């Protein structure tokens, strides 16, 4: 169910039933349309209502629906097309105006992260896509094919995030094994460099003291602010400090880590942090 409201939460403009929505499904507002990837009738089970909806942003009326027979994850805009990855490992290129499937590619595994697009003009773009197994693919508006560039060798769930670079199209990949990589894509090649592997001191629960370092699990994209990355992470239990740290986006050096709280314990961070003025916020 999608609900549209104005600033007051009690003022509902419209509601539209689009099927089940889960954490990796995506709502994309673009002009007078709202594009929604959905799980259909059942999460994690292929069914006829899996697909992409285009809704009128003012009324909620369905303009078109394109079935994909698999849960649709992080959709994104690429020129006049939508890039729509699925749990089954299909990547659909869909005409955003008509809902017509222009291309469909079968990747090696599910795609849980949102593709990253570099838009050159209204109709020309390049994109990279990372599968859940860690394979990196490229596609562009000028080609009807997709190419596998490399593999990061670890599972990936988080969205890709672009960073500034003078040598090519640069982006950050974080993995479920705790790795943070800086990648540069250009001339059909991908160069990747490990910035760091994020760990945390596992608690000895009988004493509350820190024990052997354990690898963090990274489910969410980092926030970018200038040359800094703000990364939220997951651990094996509740801890007396927030799951948030700050890295240098070029060197990977740790700048700071959230300090210990006096009384409260914190859970895990599975959504991207936010930078609001001088504050970094995680949930």
C-alpha atoms as a PDB file:
ATOM      1  CA  UNK A   1       0.000   0.000   0.000  1.00  0.00           C
ATOM      2  CA  UNK A   2       1.307   3.452  -0.982  1.00  0.00           C
ATOM      3  CA  UNK A   3      -0.015   6.544   0.825  1.00  0.00           C
ATOM      4  CA  UNK A   4       0.553  10.132  -0.336  1.00  0.00           C
ATOM      5  CA  UNK A   5       0.085  13.012   2.102  1.00  0.00           C
ATOM      6  CA  UNK A   6       0.976  16.658   2.518  1.00  0.00           C
ATOM      7  CA  UNK A   7       2.947  18.089   5.448  1.00  0.00           C
ATOM      8  CA  UNK A   8       0.298  17.082   7.960  1.00  0.00           C
ATOM      9  CA  UNK A   9       0.307  13.266   8.391  1.00  0.00           C
ATOM     10  CA  UNK A  10      -3.459  13.336   8.920  1.00  0.00           C
ATOM     11  CA  UNK A  11      -4.102  14.776   5.446  1.00  0.00           C
ATOM     12  CA  UNK A  12      -4.081  11.803   3.050  1.00  0.00           C
ATOM     13  CA  UNK A  13      -4.252  12.708  -0.640  1.00  0.00           C
ATOM     14  CA  UNK A  14      -4.627   9.175  -1.980  1.00  0.00           C
ATOM     15  CA  UNK A  15      -3.902   5.513  -1.333  1.00  0.00           C
ATOM     16  CA  UNK A  16      -2.997   2.887  -3.927  1.00  0.00           C
ATOM     17  CA  UNK A  17      -2.697  -0.856  -3.426  1.00  0.00           C
ATOM     18  CA  UNK A  18       0.476  -2.027  -5.196  1.00  0.00           C
ATOM     19  CA  UNK A  19       1.037  -5.291  -3.319  1.00  0.00           C
ATOM     20  CA  UNK A  20       3.585  -6.004  -0.628  1.00  0.00           C
ATOM     21  CA  UNK A  21       6.435  -3.573  -0.025  1.00  0.00           C
ATOM     22  CA  UNK A  22       9.612  -4.647   1.765  1.00  0.00           C
ATOM     23  CA  UNK A  23      12.949  -3.066   2.600  1.00  0.00           C
ATOM     24  CA  UNK A  24      14.596  -3.446  -0.823  1.00  0.00           C
ATOM     25  CA  UNK A  25      11.557  -2.376  -2.849  1.00  0.00           C
ATOM     26  CA  UNK A  26      11.830   1.181  -4.072  1.00  0.00           C
ATOM     27  CA  UNK A  27       9.559   4.201  -4.516  1.00  0.00           C
ATOM     28  CA  UNK A  28      10.815   6.639  -7.161  1.00  0.00           C
ATOM     29  CA  UNK A  29       9.048   9.997  -7.526  1.00  0.00           C
ATOM     30  CA  UNK A  30       9.795  11.589 -10.902  1.00  0.00           C
ATOM     31  CA  UNK A  31       7.793  14.581 -12.078  1.00  0.00           C
ATOM     32  CA  UNK A  32       4.103  13.719 -12.220  1.00  0.00           C
ATOM     33  CA  UNK A  33       4.675   9.981 -11.761  1.00  0.00           C
ATOM     34  CA  UNK A  34       5.472   7.627  -8.912  1.00  0.00           C
ATOM     35  CA  UNK A  35       7.257   4.403  -9.868  1.00  0.00           C
ATOM     36  CA  UNK A  36       7.029   1.511  -7.402  1.00  0.00           C
ATOM     37  CA  UNK A  37       8.733  -1.875  -7.444  1.00  0.00           C
ATOM     38  CA  UNK A  38       6.673  -4.462  -5.621  1.00  0.00           C
ATOM     39  CA  UNK A  39       6.713  -7.969  -4.138  1.00  0.00           C
ATOM     40  CA  UNK A  40       3.216  -8.650  -5.425  1.00  0.00           C
ATOM     41  CA  UNK A  41       1.140 -11.065  -3.344  1.00  0.00           C
ATOM     42  CA  UNK A  42       4.069 -12.724  -1.527  1.00  0.00           C
ATOM     43  CA  UNK A  43       7.511 -11.554  -0.454  1.00  0.00           C
ATOM     44  CA  UNK A  44      10.366 -13.781  -1.700  1.00  0.00           C
ATOM     45  CA  UNK A  45       7.998 -15.885  -3.820  1.00  0.00           C
ATOM     46  CA  UNK A  46       7.524 -15.327  -7.566  1.00  0.00           C
ATOM     47  CA  UNK A  47       3.959 -14.399  -8.497  1.00  0.00           C
ATOM     48  CA  UNK A  48       1.959 -12.597 -11.206  1.00  0.00           C
ATOM     49  CA  UNK A  49       1.761  -9.344  -9.235  1.00  0.00           C
ATOM     50  CA  UNK A  50       5.548  -8.914  -8.951  1.00  0.00           C
ATOM     51  CA  UNK A  51       6.561  -5.960 -11.084  1.00  0.00           C
ATOM     52  CA  UNK A  52       6.743  -2.210 -11.536  1.00  0.00           C
ATOM     53  CA  UNK A  53       3.830   0.203 -11.138  1.00  0.00           C
ATOM     54  CA  UNK A  54       3.584   3.713 -12.569  1.00  0.00           C
ATOM     55  CA  UNK A  55       1.113   5.864 -10.642  1.00  0.00           C
ATOM     56  CA  UNK A  56      -0.177   9.386 -11.174  1.00  0.00           C
ATOM     57  CA  UNK A  57       1.505  11.471  -8.472  1.00  0.00           C
ATOM     58  CA  UNK A  58      -1.589  13.636  -7.925  1.00  0.00           C
ATOM     59  CA  UNK A  59      -4.313  10.977  -7.900  1.00  0.00           C
ATOM     60  CA  UNK A  60      -2.601   7.622  -7.264  1.00  0.00           C
ATOM     61  CA  UNK A  61      -4.282   6.179 -10.359  1.00  0.00           C
ATOM     62  CA  UNK A  62      -2.324   3.355 -11.991  1.00  0.00           C
ATOM     63  CA  UNK A  63      -0.970   4.431 -15.395  1.00  0.00           C
ATOM     64  CA  UNK A  64       0.702   1.126 -16.222  1.00  0.00           C
ATOM     65  CA  UNK A  65       1.936  -2.074 -14.618  1.00  0.00           C
ATOM     66  CA  UNK A  66       4.754  -4.229 -15.988  1.00  0.00           C
ATOM     67  CA  UNK A  67       4.984  -7.768 -14.559  1.00  0.00           C
ATOM     68  CA  UNK A  68       8.425  -9.233 -13.856  1.00  0.00           C
ATOM     69  CA  UNK A  69       7.518 -12.545 -12.130  1.00  0.00           C
ATOM     70  CA  UNK A  70      10.038 -11.769  -9.384  1.00  0.00           C
ATOM     71  CA  UNK A  71      10.278  -9.188  -6.582  1.00  0.00           C
ATOM     72  CA  UNK A  72      11.617  -5.875  -7.911  1.00  0.00           C
ATOM     73  CA  UNK A  73      14.271  -4.122  -5.853  1.00  0.00           C
ATOM     74  CA  UNK A  74      16.046  -0.765  -6.246  1.00  0.00           C
ATOM     75  CA  UNK A  75      14.643   0.769  -9.431  1.00  0.00           C
ATOM     76  CA  UNK A  76      16.320   3.879 -10.853  1.00  0.00           C
ATOM     77  CA  UNK A  77      15.909   6.286 -13.760  1.00  0.00           C
ATOM     78  CA  UNK A  78      18.271   6.161 -16.776  1.00  0.00           C
ATOM     79  CA  UNK A  79      17.260   8.676 -19.418  1.00  0.00           C
ATOM     80  CA  UNK A  80      13.745   7.747 -20.541  1.00  0.00           C
ATOM     81  CA  UNK A  81      14.131   4.237 -19.122  1.00  0.00           C
ATOM     82  CA  UNK A  82      13.881   2.559 -15.739  1.00  0.00           C
ATOM     83  CA  UNK A  83      16.475   0.002 -14.614  1.00  0.00           C
ATOM     84  CA  UNK A  84      14.646  -2.617 -12.564  1.00  0.00           C
ATOM     85  CA  UNK A  85      16.603  -5.480 -10.920  1.00  0.00           C
ATOM     86  CA  UNK A  86      14.887  -8.496  -9.355  1.00  0.00           C
ATOM     87  CA  UNK A  87      15.359 -11.246  -6.796  1.00  0.00           C
ATOM     88  CA  UNK A  88      15.629 -13.785  -9.599  1.00  0.00           C
ATOM     89  CA  UNK A  89      18.628 -11.982 -11.107  1.00  0.00           C
ATOM     90  CA  UNK A  90      16.876 -10.372 -14.054  1.00  0.00           C
ATOM     91  CA  UNK A  91      17.586  -6.759 -14.935  1.00  0.00           C
ATOM     92  CA  UNK A  92      14.737  -5.147 -16.887  1.00  0.00           C
ATOM     93  CA  UNK A  93      15.105  -1.956 -18.913  1.00  0.00           C
ATOM     94  CA  UNK A  94      11.600  -0.479 -19.082  1.00  0.00           C
ATOM     95  CA  UNK A  95      10.249   2.481 -21.056  1.00  0.00           C
ATOM     96  CA  UNK A  96       9.200   4.915 -18.314  1.00  0.00           C
ATOM     97  CA  UNK A  97       6.413   6.421 -20.423  1.00  0.00           C
ATOM     98  CA  UNK A  98       4.672   3.271 -21.641  1.00  0.00           C
ATOM     99  CA  UNK A  99       5.881   0.509 -19.308  1.00  0.00           C
ATOM    100  CA  UNK A 100       7.176  -1.529 -22.250  1.00  0.00           C
ATOM    101  CA  UNK A 101      10.147  -3.858 -21.594  1.00  0.00           C
ATOM    102  CA  UNK A 102      12.955  -2.741 -23.908  1.00  0.00           C
ATOM    103  CA  UNK A 103      15.606  -5.232 -22.745  1.00  0.00           C
ATOM    104  CA  UNK A 104      15.977  -7.969 -20.166  1.00  0.00           C
ATOM    105  CA  UNK A 105      19.265  -9.447 -18.942  1.00  0.00           C
ATOM    106  CA  UNK A 106      19.810 -12.513 -16.780  1.00  0.00           C
ATOM    107  CA  UNK A 107      22.594 -11.986 -14.237  1.00  0.00           C
ATOM    108  CA  UNK A 108      24.354 -14.600 -12.124  1.00  0.00           C
ATOM    109  CA  UNK A 109      22.303 -14.029  -8.958  1.00  0.00           C
ATOM    110  CA  UNK A 110      19.717 -11.733  -7.380  1.00  0.00           C
ATOM    111  CA  UNK A 111      20.332  -7.989  -7.474  1.00  0.00           C
ATOM    112  CA  UNK A 112      19.510  -6.388  -4.128  1.00  0.00           C
ATOM    113  CA  UNK A 113      21.269  -3.045  -4.601  1.00  0.00           C
ATOM    114  CA  UNK A 114      20.133  -0.144  -6.737  1.00  0.00           C
ATOM    115  CA  UNK A 115      22.020   0.326 -10.033  1.00  0.00           C
ATOM    116  CA  UNK A 116      24.166   3.444 -10.302  1.00  0.00           C
ATOM    117  CA  UNK A 117      23.609   5.673 -13.352  1.00  0.00           C
ATOM    118  CA  UNK A 118      25.744   8.445 -14.838  1.00  0.00           C
ATOM    119  CA  UNK A 119      23.487  10.631 -16.986  1.00  0.00           C
ATOM    120  CA  UNK A 120      25.355  12.441 -19.799  1.00  0.00           C
ATOM    121  CA  UNK A 121      22.358  14.122 -21.438  1.00  0.00           C
ATOM    122  CA  UNK A 122      18.623  13.494 -21.663  1.00  0.00           C
ATOM    123  CA  UNK A 123      19.012  10.211 -23.541  1.00  0.00           C
ATOM    124  CA  UNK A 124      22.624   9.102 -23.010  1.00  0.00           C
ATOM    125  CA  UNK A 125      23.794   7.250 -19.909  1.00  0.00           C
ATOM    126  CA  UNK A 126      26.123   4.629 -18.455  1.00  0.00           C
ATOM    127  CA  UNK A 127      25.322   2.378 -15.515  1.00  0.00           C
ATOM    128  CA  UNK A 128      26.865  -0.243 -13.275  1.00  0.00           C
ATOM    129  CA  UNK A 129      24.991  -3.007 -11.465  1.00  0.00           C
ATOM    130  CA  UNK A 130      26.289  -5.299  -8.711  1.00  0.00           C
ATOM    131  CA  UNK A 131      24.682  -8.681  -8.109  1.00  0.00           C
ATOM    132  CA  UNK A 132      24.182 -10.148  -4.650  1.00  0.00           C
ATOM    133  CA  UNK A 133      27.151 -12.462  -5.251  1.00  0.00           C
ATOM    134  CA  UNK A 134      29.415  -9.452  -5.879  1.00  0.00           C
ATOM    135  CA  UNK A 135      29.761  -9.469  -9.674  1.00  0.00           C
ATOM    136  CA  UNK A 136      29.890  -6.024 -11.274  1.00  0.00           C
ATOM    137  CA  UNK A 137      28.200  -5.424 -14.653  1.00  0.00           C
ATOM    138  CA  UNK A 138      28.031  -2.416 -16.964  1.00  0.00           C
ATOM    139  CA  UNK A 139      25.473  -1.307 -19.530  1.00  0.00           C
ATOM    140  CA  UNK A 140      24.775   1.890 -21.428  1.00  0.00           C
ATOM    141  CA  UNK A 141      22.192   3.569 -23.603  1.00  0.00           C
ATOM    142  CA  UNK A 142      24.305   3.051 -26.738  1.00  0.00           C
ATOM    143  CA  UNK A 143      24.381  -0.758 -26.451  1.00  0.00           C
ATOM    144  CA  UNK A 144      21.792  -3.527 -26.302  1.00  0.00           C
ATOM    145  CA  UNK A 145      24.128  -5.754 -24.281  1.00  0.00           C
ATOM    146  CA  UNK A 146      25.481  -6.000 -20.752  1.00  0.00           C
ATOM    147  CA  UNK A 147      29.085  -6.825 -19.789  1.00  0.00           C
ATOM    148  CA  UNK A 148      30.538  -8.339 -16.642  1.00  0.00           C
ATOM    149  CA  UNK A 149      33.480  -6.203 -15.526  1.00  0.00           C
ATOM    150  CA  UNK A 150      34.820  -7.882 -12.386  1.00  0.00           C
ATOM    151  CA  UNK A 151      33.839  -9.368  -9.050  1.00  0.00           C
ATOM    152  CA  UNK A 152      34.374  -7.949  -5.588  1.00  0.00           C
ATOM    153  CA  UNK A 153      34.368 -11.510  -4.225  1.00  0.00           C
ATOM    154  CA  UNK A 154      31.893 -10.856  -1.401  1.00  0.00           C
ATOM    155  CA  UNK A 155      28.093 -10.601  -1.152  1.00  0.00           C
ATOM    156  CA  UNK A 156      26.565  -7.154  -1.734  1.00  0.00           C
ATOM    157  CA  UNK A 157      23.195  -5.878  -0.524  1.00  0.00           C
ATOM    158  CA  UNK A 158      23.755  -2.118  -0.146  1.00  0.00           C
ATOM    159  CA  UNK A 159      23.132   0.461  -2.856  1.00  0.00           C
ATOM    160  CA  UNK A 160      26.130   1.837  -4.743  1.00  0.00           C
ATOM    161  CA  UNK A 161      27.178   5.428  -4.033  1.00  0.00           C
ATOM    162  CA  UNK A 162      29.001   7.731  -6.470  1.00  0.00           C
ATOM    163  CA  UNK A 163      32.042   9.711  -5.276  1.00  0.00           C
ATOM    164  CA  UNK A 164      34.070  12.397  -6.996  1.00  0.00           C
ATOM    165  CA  UNK A 165      37.113  11.361  -9.020  1.00  0.00           C
ATOM    166  CA  UNK A 166      39.381  12.923 -11.645  1.00  0.00           C
ATOM    167  CA  UNK A 167      40.209   9.592 -13.299  1.00  0.00           C
ATOM    168  CA  UNK A 168      36.775   8.166 -14.151  1.00  0.00           C
ATOM    169  CA  UNK A 169      33.367   7.316 -12.756  1.00  0.00           C
ATOM    170  CA  UNK A 170      34.067   6.419  -9.143  1.00  0.00           C
ATOM    171  CA  UNK A 171      31.772   4.726  -6.650  1.00  0.00           C
ATOM    172  CA  UNK A 172      31.809   2.970  -3.287  1.00  0.00           C
ATOM    173  CA  UNK A 173      30.784  -0.655  -2.749  1.00  0.00           C
ATOM    174  CA  UNK A 174      30.230  -2.010   0.760  1.00  0.00           C
ATOM    175  CA  UNK A 175      29.782  -5.740   1.350  1.00  0.00           C
ATOM    176  CA  UNK A 176      28.022  -8.003   3.800  1.00  0.00           C
ATOM    177  CA  UNK A 177      31.484  -9.189   4.908  1.00  0.00           C
ATOM    178  CA  UNK A 178      32.434  -5.721   6.149  1.00  0.00           C
ATOM    179  CA  UNK A 179      34.587  -4.575   3.214  1.00  0.00           C
ATOM    180  CA  UNK A 180      34.558  -1.032   1.833  1.00  0.00           C
ATOM    181  CA  UNK A 181      35.869  -0.721  -1.746  1.00  0.00           C
ATOM    182  CA  UNK A 182      36.479   2.265  -3.976  1.00  0.00           C
ATOM    183  CA  UNK A 183      35.904   1.448  -7.662  1.00  0.00           C
ATOM    184  CA  UNK A 184      36.623   3.456 -10.797  1.00  0.00           C
ATOM    185  CA  UNK A 185      34.877   2.567 -14.054  1.00  0.00           C
ATOM    186  CA  UNK A 186      36.101   3.764 -17.463  1.00  0.00           C
ATOM    187  CA  UNK A 187      36.802   2.512 -20.997  1.00  0.00           C
ATOM    188  CA  UNK A 188      35.027  -0.752 -20.289  1.00  0.00           C
ATOM    189  CA  UNK A 189      37.257  -1.606 -17.328  1.00  0.00           C
ATOM    190  CA  UNK A 190      36.839  -1.543 -13.567  1.00  0.00           C
ATOM    191  CA  UNK A 191      39.627  -0.822 -11.097  1.00  0.00           C
ATOM    192  CA  UNK A 192      38.785  -1.540  -7.480  1.00  0.00           C
ATOM    193  CA  UNK A 193      40.740  -0.869  -4.302  1.00  0.00           C
ATOM    194  CA  UNK A 194      40.001  -2.067  -0.793  1.00  0.00           C
ATOM    195  CA  UNK A 195      39.699   0.922   1.520  1.00  0.00           C
ATOM    196  CA  UNK A 196      39.209  -1.062   4.715  1.00  0.00           C
ATOM    197  CA  UNK A 197      37.378  -3.897   6.422  1.00  0.00           C
ATOM    198  CA  UNK A 198      35.133  -2.741   9.239  1.00  0.00           C
ATOM    199  CA  UNK A 199      35.302  -4.707  12.479  1.00  0.00           C
ATOM    200  CA  UNK A 200      34.045  -4.197  15.997  1.00  0.00           C
ATOM    201  CA  UNK A 201      35.148  -5.641  19.359  1.00  0.00           C
ATOM    202  CA  UNK A 202      32.751  -8.502  20.087  1.00  0.00           C
ATOM    203  CA  UNK A 203      31.443  -8.293  23.638  1.00  0.00           C
ATOM    204  CA  UNK A 204      32.243 -10.817  26.317  1.00  0.00           C
ATOM    205  CA  UNK A 205      28.700 -10.823  27.622  1.00  0.00           C
ATOM    206  CA  UNK A 206      29.527 -12.005  31.104  1.00  0.00           C
ATOM    207  CA  UNK A 207      31.594  -8.867  31.701  1.00  0.00           C
ATOM    208  CA  UNK A 208      30.463  -6.428  29.009  1.00  0.00           C
ATOM    209  CA  UNK A 209      34.085  -5.964  27.961  1.00  0.00           C
ATOM    210  CA  UNK A 210      35.338  -6.047  24.373  1.00  0.00           C
ATOM    211  CA  UNK A 211      36.813  -9.292  23.090  1.00  0.00           C
ATOM    212  CA  UNK A 212      38.139 -10.492  19.722  1.00  0.00           C
ATOM    213  CA  UNK A 213      37.375  -8.242  16.739  1.00  0.00           C
ATOM    214  CA  UNK A 214      34.487  -9.449  14.557  1.00  0.00           C
ATOM    215  CA  UNK A 215      33.639  -8.428  10.991  1.00  0.00           C
ATOM    216  CA  UNK A 216      30.735  -6.002  10.687  1.00  0.00           C
ATOM    217  CA  UNK A 217      27.893  -6.665   8.243  1.00  0.00           C
ATOM    218  CA  UNK A 218      27.125  -3.764   5.896  1.00  0.00           C
ATOM    219  CA  UNK A 219      23.532  -3.705   4.664  1.00  0.00           C
ATOM    220  CA  UNK A 220      23.151  -0.031   3.756  1.00  0.00           C
ATOM    221  CA  UNK A 221      24.886   2.459   1.505  1.00  0.00           C
ATOM    222  CA  UNK A 222      27.188   4.983   3.168  1.00  0.00           C
ATOM    223  CA  UNK A 223      26.379   8.676   3.289  1.00  0.00           C
ATOM    224  CA  UNK A 224      28.811  10.925   1.416  1.00  0.00           C
ATOM    225  CA  UNK A 225      29.760  14.404   2.579  1.00  0.00           C
ATOM    226  CA  UNK A 226      32.742  15.880   0.764  1.00  0.00           C
ATOM    227  CA  UNK A 227      35.688  13.527   1.266  1.00  0.00           C
ATOM    228  CA  UNK A 228      34.050  11.622   4.127  1.00  0.00           C
ATOM    229  CA  UNK A 229      32.036   8.388   4.236  1.00  0.00           C
ATOM    230  CA  UNK A 230      29.579   7.785   7.061  1.00  0.00           C
ATOM    231  CA  UNK A 231      28.880   4.068   7.402  1.00  0.00           C
ATOM    232  CA  UNK A 232      26.298   2.304   9.531  1.00  0.00           C
ATOM    233  CA  UNK A 233      26.838  -1.381  10.280  1.00  0.00           C
ATOM    234  CA  UNK A 234      25.375  -4.488  11.901  1.00  0.00           C
ATOM    235  CA  UNK A 235      26.721  -6.593  14.786  1.00  0.00           C
ATOM    236  CA  UNK A 236      25.784  -9.785  16.550  1.00  0.00           C
ATOM    237  CA  UNK A 237      24.022  -8.158  19.501  1.00  0.00           C
ATOM    238  CA  UNK A 238      23.225  -4.883  21.278  1.00  0.00           C
ATOM    239  CA  UNK A 239      26.222  -2.733  22.132  1.00  0.00           C
ATOM    240  CA  UNK A 240      26.784   0.362  24.280  1.00  0.00           C
ATOM    241  CA  UNK A 241      27.686   2.551  21.294  1.00  0.00           C
ATOM    242  CA  UNK A 242      25.962   3.476  18.051  1.00  0.00           C
ATOM    243  CA  UNK A 243      26.839   1.408  14.920  1.00  0.00           C
ATOM    244  CA  UNK A 244      28.300   4.359  13.026  1.00  0.00           C
ATOM    245  CA  UNK A 245      31.760   5.448  11.921  1.00  0.00           C
ATOM    246  CA  UNK A 246      33.381   7.954   9.590  1.00  0.00           C
ATOM    247  CA  UNK A 247      36.073   7.150   7.002  1.00  0.00           C
ATOM    248  CA  UNK A 248      38.203   9.182   4.629  1.00  0.00           C
ATOM    249  CA  UNK A 249      36.661   8.471   1.190  1.00  0.00           C
ATOM    250  CA  UNK A 250      40.057   8.337  -0.545  1.00  0.00           C
ATOM    251  CA  UNK A 251      42.391   6.608   1.910  1.00  0.00           C
ATOM    252  CA  UNK A 252      39.874   4.598   3.925  1.00  0.00           C
ATOM    253  CA  UNK A 253      41.429   5.798   7.174  1.00  0.00           C
ATOM    254  CA  UNK A 254      39.048   5.852  10.125  1.00  0.00           C
ATOM    255  CA  UNK A 255      38.359   9.431  11.253  1.00  0.00           C
ATOM    256  CA  UNK A 256      36.064   8.641  14.146  1.00  0.00           C
ATOM    257  CA  UNK A 257      33.774   5.986  15.575  1.00  0.00           C
ATOM    258  CA  UNK A 258      30.652   6.649  17.635  1.00  0.00           C
ATOM    259  CA  UNK A 259      31.555   6.907  21.308  1.00  0.00           C
ATOM    260  CA  UNK A 260      30.274   4.721  24.116  1.00  0.00           C
ATOM    261  CA  UNK A 261      26.940   5.592  25.699  1.00  0.00           C
ATOM    262  CA  UNK A 262      26.635   5.728  29.463  1.00  0.00           C
ATOM    263  CA  UNK A 263      23.483   3.656  30.010  1.00  0.00           C
ATOM    264  CA  UNK A 264      21.698   2.700  26.793  1.00  0.00           C
ATOM    265  CA  UNK A 265      22.480  -0.107  24.351  1.00  0.00           C
ATOM    266  CA  UNK A 266      22.114   0.292  20.589  1.00  0.00           C
ATOM    267  CA  UNK A 267      20.910  -2.112  17.922  1.00  0.00           C
ATOM    268  CA  UNK A 268      22.043  -2.346  14.299  1.00  0.00           C
ATOM    269  CA  UNK A 269      21.910   0.041  11.330  1.00  0.00           C
ATOM    270  CA  UNK A 270      20.298  -1.378   8.175  1.00  0.00           C
ATOM    271  CA  UNK A 271      19.421   1.906   6.462  1.00  0.00           C
ATOM    272  CA  UNK A 272      21.698   4.572   5.036  1.00  0.00           C
ATOM    273  CA  UNK A 273      22.849   7.248   7.509  1.00  0.00           C
ATOM    274  CA  UNK A 274      22.068  10.917   6.933  1.00  0.00           C
ATOM    275  CA  UNK A 275      24.273  13.979   7.267  1.00  0.00           C
ATOM    276  CA  UNK A 276      22.232  16.926   8.575  1.00  0.00           C
ATOM    277  CA  UNK A 277      24.336  20.031   9.053  1.00  0.00           C
ATOM    278  CA  UNK A 278      27.077  19.154  11.547  1.00  0.00           C
ATOM    279  CA  UNK A 279      25.386  15.885  12.556  1.00  0.00           C
ATOM    280  CA  UNK A 280      25.543  12.328  11.285  1.00  0.00           C
ATOM    281  CA  UNK A 281      22.323  10.432  11.984  1.00  0.00           C
ATOM    282  CA  UNK A 282      21.759   6.674  11.912  1.00  0.00           C
ATOM    283  CA  UNK A 283      18.755   4.533  12.771  1.00  0.00           C
END
